[in-house]
Short mmCIF file of C-alpha atoms and ligand atoms in Angstrom, two decimals:
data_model
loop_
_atom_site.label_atom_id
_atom_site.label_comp_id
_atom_site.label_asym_id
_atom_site.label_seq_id
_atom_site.Cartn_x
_atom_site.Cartn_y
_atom_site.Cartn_z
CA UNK A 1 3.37 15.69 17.55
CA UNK A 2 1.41 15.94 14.32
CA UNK A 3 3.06 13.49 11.88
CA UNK A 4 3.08 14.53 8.26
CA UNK A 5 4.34 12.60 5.22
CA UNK A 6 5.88 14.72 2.74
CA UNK A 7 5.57 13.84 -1.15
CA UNK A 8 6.13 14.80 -4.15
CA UNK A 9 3.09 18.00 -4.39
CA UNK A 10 1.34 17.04 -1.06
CA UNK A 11 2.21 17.39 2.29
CA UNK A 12 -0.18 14.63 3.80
CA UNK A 13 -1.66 15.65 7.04
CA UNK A 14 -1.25 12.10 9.70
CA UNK A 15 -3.12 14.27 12.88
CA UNK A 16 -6.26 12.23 11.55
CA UNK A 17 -6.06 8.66 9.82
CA UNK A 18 -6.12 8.57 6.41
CA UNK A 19 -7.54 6.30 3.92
CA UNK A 20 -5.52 4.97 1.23
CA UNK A 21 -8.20 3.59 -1.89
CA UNK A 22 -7.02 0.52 -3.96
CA UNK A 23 -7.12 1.09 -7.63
CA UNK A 24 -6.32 -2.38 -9.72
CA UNK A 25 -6.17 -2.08 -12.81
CA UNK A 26 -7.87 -5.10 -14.74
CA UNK A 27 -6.19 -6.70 -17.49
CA UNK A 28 -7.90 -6.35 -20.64
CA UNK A 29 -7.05 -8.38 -23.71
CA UNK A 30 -9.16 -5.77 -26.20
CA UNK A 31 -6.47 -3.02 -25.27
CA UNK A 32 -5.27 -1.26 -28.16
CA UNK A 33 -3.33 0.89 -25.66
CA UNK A 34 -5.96 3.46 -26.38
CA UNK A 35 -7.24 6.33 -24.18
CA UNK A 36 -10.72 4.80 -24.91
CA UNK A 37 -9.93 1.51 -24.28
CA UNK A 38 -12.81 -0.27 -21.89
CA UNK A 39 -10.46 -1.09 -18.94
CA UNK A 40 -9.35 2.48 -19.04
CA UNK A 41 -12.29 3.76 -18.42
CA UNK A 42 -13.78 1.38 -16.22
CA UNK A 43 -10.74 2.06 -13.88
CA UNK A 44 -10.44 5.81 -13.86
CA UNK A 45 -14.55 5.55 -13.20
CA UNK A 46 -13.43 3.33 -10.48
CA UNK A 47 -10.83 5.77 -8.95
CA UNK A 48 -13.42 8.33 -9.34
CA UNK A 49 -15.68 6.14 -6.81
CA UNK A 50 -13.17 6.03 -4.46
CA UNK A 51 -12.36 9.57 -4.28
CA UNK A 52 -16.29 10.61 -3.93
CA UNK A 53 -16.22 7.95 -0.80
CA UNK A 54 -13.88 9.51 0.62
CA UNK A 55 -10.15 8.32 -0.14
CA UNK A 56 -7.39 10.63 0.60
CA UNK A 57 -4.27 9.08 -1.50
CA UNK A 58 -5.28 6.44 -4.47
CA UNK A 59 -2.96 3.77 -5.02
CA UNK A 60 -2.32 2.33 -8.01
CA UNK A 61 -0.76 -0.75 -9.32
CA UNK A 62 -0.07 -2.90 -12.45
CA UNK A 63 1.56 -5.82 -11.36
CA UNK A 64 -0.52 -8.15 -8.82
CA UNK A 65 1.67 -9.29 -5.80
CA UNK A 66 -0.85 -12.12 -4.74
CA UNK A 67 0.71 -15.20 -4.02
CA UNK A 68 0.52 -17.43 -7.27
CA UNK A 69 -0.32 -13.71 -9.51
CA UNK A 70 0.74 -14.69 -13.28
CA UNK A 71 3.56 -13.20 -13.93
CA UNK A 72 3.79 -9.12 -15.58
CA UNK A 73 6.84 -8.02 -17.62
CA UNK A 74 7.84 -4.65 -16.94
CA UNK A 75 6.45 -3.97 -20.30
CA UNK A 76 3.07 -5.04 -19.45
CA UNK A 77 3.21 -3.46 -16.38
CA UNK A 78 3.84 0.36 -18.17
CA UNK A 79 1.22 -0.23 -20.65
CA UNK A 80 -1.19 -1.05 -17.74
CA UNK A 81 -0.38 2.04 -15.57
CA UNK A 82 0.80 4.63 -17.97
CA UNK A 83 -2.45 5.58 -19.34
CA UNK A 84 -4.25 4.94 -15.57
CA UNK A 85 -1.21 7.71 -14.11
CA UNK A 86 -1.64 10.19 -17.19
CA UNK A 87 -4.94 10.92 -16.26
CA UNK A 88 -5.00 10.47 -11.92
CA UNK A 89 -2.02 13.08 -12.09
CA UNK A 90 -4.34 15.98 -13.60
CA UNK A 91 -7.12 15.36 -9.96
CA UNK A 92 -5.14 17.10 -7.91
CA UNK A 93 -4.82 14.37 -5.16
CA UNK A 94 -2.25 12.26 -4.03
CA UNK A 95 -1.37 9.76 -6.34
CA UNK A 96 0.34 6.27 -4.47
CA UNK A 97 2.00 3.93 -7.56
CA UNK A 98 2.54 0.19 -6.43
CA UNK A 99 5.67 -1.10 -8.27
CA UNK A 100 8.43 -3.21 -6.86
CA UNK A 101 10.77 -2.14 -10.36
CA UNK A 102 12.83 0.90 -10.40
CA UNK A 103 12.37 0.80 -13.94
CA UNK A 104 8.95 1.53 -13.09
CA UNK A 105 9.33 3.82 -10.73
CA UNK A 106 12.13 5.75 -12.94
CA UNK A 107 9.65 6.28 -16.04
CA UNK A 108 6.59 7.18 -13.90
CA UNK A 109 8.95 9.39 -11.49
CA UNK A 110 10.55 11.07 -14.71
CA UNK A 111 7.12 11.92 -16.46
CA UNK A 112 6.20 13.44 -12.87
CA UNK A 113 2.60 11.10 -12.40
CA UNK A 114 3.35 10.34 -8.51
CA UNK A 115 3.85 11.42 -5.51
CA UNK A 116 4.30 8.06 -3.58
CA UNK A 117 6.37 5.18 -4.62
CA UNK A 118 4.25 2.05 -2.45
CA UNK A 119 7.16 -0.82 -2.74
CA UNK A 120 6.66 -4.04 -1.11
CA UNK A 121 9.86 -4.58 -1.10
CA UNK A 122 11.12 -1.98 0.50
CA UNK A 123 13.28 -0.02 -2.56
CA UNK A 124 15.06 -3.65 -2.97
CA UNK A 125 15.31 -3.64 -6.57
CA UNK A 126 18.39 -2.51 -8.08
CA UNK A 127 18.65 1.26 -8.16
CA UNK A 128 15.37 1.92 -6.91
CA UNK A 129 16.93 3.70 -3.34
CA UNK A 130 19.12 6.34 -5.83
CA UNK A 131 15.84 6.79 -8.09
CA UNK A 132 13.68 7.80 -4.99
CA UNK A 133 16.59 9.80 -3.28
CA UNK A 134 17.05 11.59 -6.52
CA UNK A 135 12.92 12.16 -6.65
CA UNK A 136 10.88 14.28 -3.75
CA UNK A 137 8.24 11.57 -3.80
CA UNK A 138 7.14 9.89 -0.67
CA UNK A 139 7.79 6.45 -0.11
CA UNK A 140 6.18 2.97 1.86
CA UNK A 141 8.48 0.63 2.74
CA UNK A 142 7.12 -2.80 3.08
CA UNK A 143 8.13 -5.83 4.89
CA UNK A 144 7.44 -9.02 2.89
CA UNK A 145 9.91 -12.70 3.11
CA UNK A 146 10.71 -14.49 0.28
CA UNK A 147 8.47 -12.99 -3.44
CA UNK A 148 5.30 -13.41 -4.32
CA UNK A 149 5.65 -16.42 -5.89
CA UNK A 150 7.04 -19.07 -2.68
CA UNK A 151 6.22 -16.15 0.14
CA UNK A 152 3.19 -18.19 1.40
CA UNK A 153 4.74 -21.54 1.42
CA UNK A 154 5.65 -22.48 4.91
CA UNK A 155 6.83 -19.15 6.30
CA UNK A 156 8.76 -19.81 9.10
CA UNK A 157 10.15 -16.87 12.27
CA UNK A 158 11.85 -17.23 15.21
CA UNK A 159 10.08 -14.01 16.38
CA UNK A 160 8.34 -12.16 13.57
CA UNK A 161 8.03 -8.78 15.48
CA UNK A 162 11.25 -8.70 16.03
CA UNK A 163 12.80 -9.94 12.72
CA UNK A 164 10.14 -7.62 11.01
CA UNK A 165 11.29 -4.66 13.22
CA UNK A 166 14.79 -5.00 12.56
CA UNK A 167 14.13 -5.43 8.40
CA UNK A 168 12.24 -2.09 8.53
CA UNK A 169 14.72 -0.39 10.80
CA UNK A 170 17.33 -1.10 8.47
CA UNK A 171 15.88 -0.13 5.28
CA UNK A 172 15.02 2.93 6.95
CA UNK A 173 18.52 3.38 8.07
CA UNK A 174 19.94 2.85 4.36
CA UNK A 175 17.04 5.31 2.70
CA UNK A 176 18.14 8.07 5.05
CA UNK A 177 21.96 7.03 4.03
CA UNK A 178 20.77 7.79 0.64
CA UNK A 179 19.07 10.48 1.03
CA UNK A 180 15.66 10.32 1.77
CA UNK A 181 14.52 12.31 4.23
CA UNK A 182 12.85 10.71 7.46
CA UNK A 183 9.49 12.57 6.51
CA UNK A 184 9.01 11.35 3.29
CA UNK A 185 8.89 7.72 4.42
CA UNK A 186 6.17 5.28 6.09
CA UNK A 187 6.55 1.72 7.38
CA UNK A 188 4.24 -1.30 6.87
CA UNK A 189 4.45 -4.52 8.37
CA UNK A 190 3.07 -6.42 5.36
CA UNK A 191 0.02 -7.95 6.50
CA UNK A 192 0.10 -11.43 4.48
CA UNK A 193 3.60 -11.03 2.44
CA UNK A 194 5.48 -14.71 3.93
CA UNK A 195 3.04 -14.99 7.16
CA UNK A 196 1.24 -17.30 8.76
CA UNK A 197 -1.99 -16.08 9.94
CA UNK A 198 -0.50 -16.38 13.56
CA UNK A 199 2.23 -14.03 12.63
CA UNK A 200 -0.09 -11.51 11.21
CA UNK A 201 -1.92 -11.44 14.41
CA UNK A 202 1.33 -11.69 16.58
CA UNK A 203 2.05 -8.21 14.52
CA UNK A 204 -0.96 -6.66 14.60
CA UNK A 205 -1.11 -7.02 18.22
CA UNK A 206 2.59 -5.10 18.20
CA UNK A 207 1.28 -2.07 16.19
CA UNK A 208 1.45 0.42 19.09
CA UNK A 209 5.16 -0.88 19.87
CA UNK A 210 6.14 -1.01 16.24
CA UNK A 211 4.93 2.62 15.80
CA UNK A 212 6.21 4.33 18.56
CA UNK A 213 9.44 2.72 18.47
CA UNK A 214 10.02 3.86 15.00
CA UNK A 215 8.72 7.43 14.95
CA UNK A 216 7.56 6.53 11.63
CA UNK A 217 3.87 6.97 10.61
CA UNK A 218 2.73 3.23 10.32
CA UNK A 219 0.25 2.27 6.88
CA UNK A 220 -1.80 -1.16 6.78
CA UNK A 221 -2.96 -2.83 4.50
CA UNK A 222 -5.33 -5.66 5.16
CA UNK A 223 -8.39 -5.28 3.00
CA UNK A 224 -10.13 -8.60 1.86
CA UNK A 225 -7.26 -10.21 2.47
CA UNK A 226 -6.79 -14.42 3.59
CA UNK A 227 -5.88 -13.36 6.93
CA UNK A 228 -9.66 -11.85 7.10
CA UNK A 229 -11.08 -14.62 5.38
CA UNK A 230 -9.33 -16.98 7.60
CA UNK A 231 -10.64 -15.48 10.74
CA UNK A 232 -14.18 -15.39 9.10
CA UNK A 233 -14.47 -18.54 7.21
CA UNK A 234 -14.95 -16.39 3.96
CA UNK A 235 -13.34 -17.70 1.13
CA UNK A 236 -14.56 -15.23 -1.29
CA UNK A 237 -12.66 -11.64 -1.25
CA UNK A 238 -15.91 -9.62 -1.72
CA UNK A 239 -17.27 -11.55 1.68
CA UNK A 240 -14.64 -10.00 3.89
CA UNK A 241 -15.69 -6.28 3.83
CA UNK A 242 -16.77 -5.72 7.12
CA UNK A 243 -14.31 -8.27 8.64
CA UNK A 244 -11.75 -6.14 6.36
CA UNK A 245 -13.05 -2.77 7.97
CA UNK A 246 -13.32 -4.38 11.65
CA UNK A 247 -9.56 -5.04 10.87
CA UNK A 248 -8.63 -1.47 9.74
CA UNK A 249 -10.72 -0.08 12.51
CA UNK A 250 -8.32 -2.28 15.09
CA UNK A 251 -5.10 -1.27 13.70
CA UNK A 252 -5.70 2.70 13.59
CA UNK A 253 -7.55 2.09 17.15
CA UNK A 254 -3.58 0.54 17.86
CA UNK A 255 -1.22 3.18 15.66
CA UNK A 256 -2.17 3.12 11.97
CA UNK A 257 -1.48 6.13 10.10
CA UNK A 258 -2.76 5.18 6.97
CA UNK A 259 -5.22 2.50 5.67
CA UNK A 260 -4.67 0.80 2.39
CA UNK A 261 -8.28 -1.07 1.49
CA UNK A 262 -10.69 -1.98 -1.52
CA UNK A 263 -13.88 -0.52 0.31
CA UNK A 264 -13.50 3.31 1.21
CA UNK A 265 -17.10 4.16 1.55
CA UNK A 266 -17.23 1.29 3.93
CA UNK A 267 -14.19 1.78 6.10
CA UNK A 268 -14.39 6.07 6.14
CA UNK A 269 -17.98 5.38 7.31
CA UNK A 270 -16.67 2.88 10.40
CA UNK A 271 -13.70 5.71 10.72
CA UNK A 272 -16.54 8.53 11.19
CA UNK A 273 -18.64 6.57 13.90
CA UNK A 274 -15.38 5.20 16.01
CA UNK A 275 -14.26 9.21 15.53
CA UNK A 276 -17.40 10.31 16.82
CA UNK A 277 -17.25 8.29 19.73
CA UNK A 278 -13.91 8.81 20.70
CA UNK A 279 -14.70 12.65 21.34
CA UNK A 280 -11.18 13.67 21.34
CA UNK A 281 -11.95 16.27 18.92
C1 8Y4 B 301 -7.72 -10.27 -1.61
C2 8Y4 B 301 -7.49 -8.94 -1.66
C3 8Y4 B 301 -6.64 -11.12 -1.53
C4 8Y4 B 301 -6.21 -8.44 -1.68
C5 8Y4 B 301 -5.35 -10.63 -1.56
C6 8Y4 B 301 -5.12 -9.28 -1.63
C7 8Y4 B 301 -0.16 -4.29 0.48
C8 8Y4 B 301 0.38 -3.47 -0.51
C9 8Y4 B 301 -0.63 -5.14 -1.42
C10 8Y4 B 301 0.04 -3.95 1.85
C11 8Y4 B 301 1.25 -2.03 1.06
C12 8Y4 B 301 -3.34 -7.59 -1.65
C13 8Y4 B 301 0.48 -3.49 -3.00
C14 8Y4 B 301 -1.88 -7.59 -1.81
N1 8Y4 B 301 -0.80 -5.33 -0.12
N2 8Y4 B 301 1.08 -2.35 -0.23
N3 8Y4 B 301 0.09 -4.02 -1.69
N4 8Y4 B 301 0.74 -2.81 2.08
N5 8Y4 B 301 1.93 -0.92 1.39
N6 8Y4 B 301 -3.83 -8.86 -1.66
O1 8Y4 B 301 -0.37 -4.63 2.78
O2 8Y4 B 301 -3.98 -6.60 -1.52
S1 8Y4 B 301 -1.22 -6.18 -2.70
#
């Protein structure tokens, strides 16, 4: 049983791990919305980096979802990704856009820049469900309780594997009531969206249950995140690479489809070695 994920122009091959590549795109207060602007290029040379180290979907995203992120009108958020989306949907590889706003998704999904929509929460906004249905774009739904802004205060479960399960299983059942077909969608636990750092190993230890009891390809995202920095005693993001990659290396090792992190040349590199060693090929 080869999983694929079906989006909009690729069919994405799940036999083999794949590696998802982080592209941020940097607020910069000397935009003049320009195709020459600094940030611009700086971030498609970025997404350039990533592909050359290997990344096999980039994902890109406009508003930050990190606990205490300034808040992005949807506004802001076009005129940050518009220009990024223009140009990744001419490289012929799976473009991944990061929005939680169907408005969003609606103008990048009607000017035909992506083929996955990444949501962290889970096609919650208003119309976003019909938007996708009505689209042939591939879709993550992501587990996260409470928003961004109070998610990490005091996050409280009576059993987060299960209550996480159940979420997932039901926003599953209401995408296929909408029409999105089963192969077009992947599940993610939301490593660090309203849990504890308890919970997020609680979860991470349930990967291989979580995947096989959904028959849905399973993506993680954990790169540089507290949870690694916690378990390190890092408290500086760009510290927590190879605690990030140890991470990524665990949850494929236990059912991870795809990996969503900030260092591909690190983490394909780890992938190669534990693939090589494994010598199921
Ligand atoms: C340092 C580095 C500190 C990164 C915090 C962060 C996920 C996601 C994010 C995820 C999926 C982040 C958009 C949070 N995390 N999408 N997005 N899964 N599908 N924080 O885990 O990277 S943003």
């Amino acid at each position: 049983m080869s999983a694929r994920w079906q989006t909009t122009r690729f069919t994405i091959d799940l036999s083999r791990p794949k590696v998802m590549g982080i592209v941020n795109i940097t607020p910069d207060s000397f935009s003049d919305g320009g195709v020459y602007s600094g940030s611009l290029k700086n971030t498609l040379a970025h997404a350039e980096k990533l592909l050359h180290d290997g990344a096999d979907i980039l994902d890109i995203g406009g508003e930050s979802t990190r606990p205490n992120a300034d808040y992005v009108s949807p506004e802001i958020e076009w005129q940050r990704v518009q220009p990024v989306l223009a140009e990744l949907a001419q490289w012929n590889v799976p473009i991944s856009l990061d929005t939680r706003r169907a408005v969003i998704m609606r103008l990048a999904l009607e000017q035909g820049y992506v083929d996955i929509i990444n949501d962290v929460q889970a096609l919650e906004d208003e119309g976003a469900m019909e938007l996708v249905a009505q689209s042939s774009a591939g879709v993550c739904l992501m587990h996260m309780q409470g928003l961004p802004e109070n998610m990490q205060n005091n996050p409280v479960y009576q059993d987060v594997v299960d209550e996480v399960a159940r979420y997932l299983s039901e926003r599953v059942r209401l995408c296929e009531q909408a029409g999105i077909a089963l192969n077009r969608i992947t599940l993610d636990v939301g490593f660090g969206f309203g849990k504890t750092l308890a919970h997020n190993i609680a979860l991470m230890q349930h990967l291989p249950q979580l995947s096989t009891s959904y028959a849905l390809p399973l993506l993680v995202g954990v790169s540089r995140k507290r949870m690694i920095g916690e378990m390190i005693e890092r408290e500086i993001p760009a510290e927590r690479v190879a605690g990030s990659v140890a991470a990524a290396l665990f949850a494929i090792q236990h059912g991870a489809k795809i990996v969503r992190v900030h260092d591909v040349r690190e983490t394909v590199d780890a992938m190669k070695v534990w693939q090589h060693l494994s010598a199921k090929n």
